[in-house]
Amino acid sequence: YLVVCILGKAPFPVLNLSGEAGAAKSGAARAIKGTIDPAIAGNRAAPRDERELAVAAANAYCQSFDNLSSLDDDLSDAIARLCYGEGFGTRELFSDSAEFLVEGARPVVLNGIVDVLRRADLRDRALFVRLAPMAPAARERDGVVAARFRERLPGILGALLDAAAAA
């Protein structure tokens, strides 16, 4: 998934992380996004509508939506179009005729306890990863994990770029 994302060529599969509470879904999504997207914003709540998705996509390469319990049909369709680079537009605020357009494809990471991908078009474009819960003794504080990740990120990026070059 990361090699496809770093190559930057659409279409991108949607990465769907699921698992019980304590499976480190949010942390895994944060690490994946942090590896391929330097944007400050990490995981976010799902956008309420296509307009919010368009604004998010205009401001970050990878979209990571956290702790989803459902995904409505319209948003599911918009995410599918975003991953395939079909683009979309919405009316600019405070305007009757100006349009805000988003072109190009974006990687998307979704996570939640339940599988929220009901629509066939998005399911067909998804890579499903079910994470096992971590034993309580194996869990570490987010700050410790984040510091270790930042320390190892240059090596991770180097290996990822080598894999992308070979691909």
XYZ file of C-alpha atoms in Angstrom:
167
model
C 0.000 0.000 0.000
C 2.734 2.465 0.939
C 4.685 1.813 -2.270
C 1.587 2.488 -4.373
C 0.931 5.674 -2.407
C 4.486 6.973 -2.686
C 4.504 6.354 -6.447
C 1.580 8.772 -6.596
C -0.212 7.068 -9.467
C -3.948 6.527 -9.348
C -5.880 4.509 -8.693
C -5.153 4.088 -4.994
C -6.746 1.305 -3.014
C -8.617 2.385 0.111
C -6.861 0.949 3.164
C -9.490 -0.295 5.621
C -8.079 -1.088 9.069
C -10.409 -2.861 11.468
C -10.177 -4.721 14.739
C -11.303 -4.778 18.336
C -10.620 -1.994 20.785
C -6.934 -2.070 21.684
C -5.749 -3.215 18.245
C -3.837 0.061 17.640
C -5.901 0.961 14.570
C -5.574 4.705 15.111
C -1.843 4.431 15.734
C -1.319 2.329 12.629
C -3.328 4.797 10.527
C -1.351 7.720 12.001
C 1.956 5.993 11.145
C 0.850 5.172 7.590
C -0.319 8.731 6.945
C 2.772 10.175 8.631
C 5.037 8.130 6.373
C 3.600 9.378 3.088
C 2.120 12.785 3.953
C 3.961 15.606 5.708
C 0.705 17.466 6.473
C 0.350 18.375 10.129
C -3.165 17.004 10.518
C -3.179 13.327 11.400
C -6.274 11.183 11.707
C -9.575 13.029 11.413
C -13.219 12.333 11.954
C -15.040 11.453 8.755
C -16.163 14.489 6.783
C -19.874 15.257 7.013
C -20.280 15.681 3.269
C -18.544 15.929 -0.108
C -17.686 19.610 0.471
C -15.701 18.774 3.622
C -13.988 15.908 1.797
C -13.022 18.284 -1.030
C -11.489 20.775 1.394
C -9.590 18.027 3.221
C -8.300 16.588 -0.067
C -7.158 20.012 -1.218
C -5.051 20.406 1.934
C -3.472 16.981 2.458
C -2.204 14.192 0.225
C -3.441 11.272 2.333
C -6.850 11.263 3.994
C -7.091 9.260 7.214
C -10.515 8.942 8.834
C -10.528 7.612 12.380
C -12.898 5.519 14.490
C -15.634 5.147 11.890
C -18.831 3.412 12.898
C -20.678 4.092 9.640
C -20.179 5.635 6.210
C -23.174 6.997 4.308
C -23.657 6.142 0.635
C -22.870 9.618 -0.736
C -19.613 9.885 1.195
C -18.691 6.330 0.213
C -19.147 7.258 -3.455
C -17.128 10.469 -3.037
C -14.232 8.579 -1.394
C -14.271 6.040 -4.218
C -14.025 8.868 -6.778
C -11.243 10.527 -4.775
C -9.136 7.344 -4.756
C -9.517 6.907 -8.490
C -8.798 10.528 -9.342
C -12.164 11.166 -10.896
C -12.313 14.463 -9.044
C -15.315 16.376 -7.878
C -16.470 19.896 -7.343
C -18.733 21.793 -5.054
C -20.104 25.312 -5.008
C -17.806 27.784 -3.274
C -19.225 29.285 -0.137
C -20.852 32.701 -0.534
C -21.076 32.290 -4.298
C -23.873 31.444 -6.684
C -21.748 30.270 -9.606
C -18.112 29.764 -8.531
C -16.988 26.195 -8.026
C -14.309 24.674 -5.790
C -12.749 21.797 -7.738
C -10.536 18.964 -6.543
C -8.651 17.087 -9.219
C -6.241 14.225 -8.799
C -6.324 11.120 -6.676
C -5.615 10.792 -2.977
C -4.827 7.782 -0.798
C -7.429 7.125 1.891
C -7.077 5.205 5.161
C -10.209 4.267 7.109
C -10.293 2.643 10.524
C -12.920 1.401 12.911
C -14.007 -1.539 14.960
C -16.660 -2.561 12.435
C -16.366 -2.855 8.678
C -18.073 0.284 7.332
C -17.606 -0.419 3.617
C -21.066 -1.478 2.437
C -21.123 -0.080 -1.118
C -19.688 -2.402 -3.749
C -17.790 0.323 -5.619
C -15.738 1.236 -2.541
C -15.405 -2.370 -1.305
C -13.997 -3.375 -4.692
C -11.312 -0.681 -4.326
C -10.366 -1.578 -0.751
C -7.526 -3.425 0.898
C -8.791 -4.959 4.156
C -6.450 -5.399 7.110
C -7.807 -6.802 10.383
C -5.565 -5.992 13.334
C -5.423 -8.252 16.374
C -5.810 -6.676 19.806
C -2.599 -6.049 21.680
C -2.057 -7.576 25.105
C -2.333 -4.863 27.781
C 1.273 -5.502 28.861
C 2.497 -4.832 25.290
C 0.801 -1.429 24.992
C 2.835 1.748 25.227
C 1.846 5.388 25.591
C 1.228 7.267 22.348
C 4.073 9.712 23.035
C 6.605 6.883 23.337
C 5.383 5.236 20.143
C 5.379 8.583 18.280
C 8.954 9.358 19.371
C 10.160 5.919 18.288
C 8.373 6.327 14.940
C 9.966 9.754 14.292
C 13.377 8.290 15.112
C 12.908 5.435 12.644
C 11.098 7.367 9.904
C 14.219 8.193 7.827
C 15.078 4.492 7.542
C 11.468 3.595 6.800
C 11.324 6.232 4.052
C 14.642 5.046 2.605
C 13.404 1.460 2.398
C 10.080 2.626 0.962
C 11.795 4.724 -1.709
C 14.056 1.752 -2.612
C 10.938 -0.400 -3.024
C 9.235 2.288 -5.108
C 12.302 2.605 -7.342
C 12.339 -1.163 -7.853
C 8.619 -1.144 -8.636
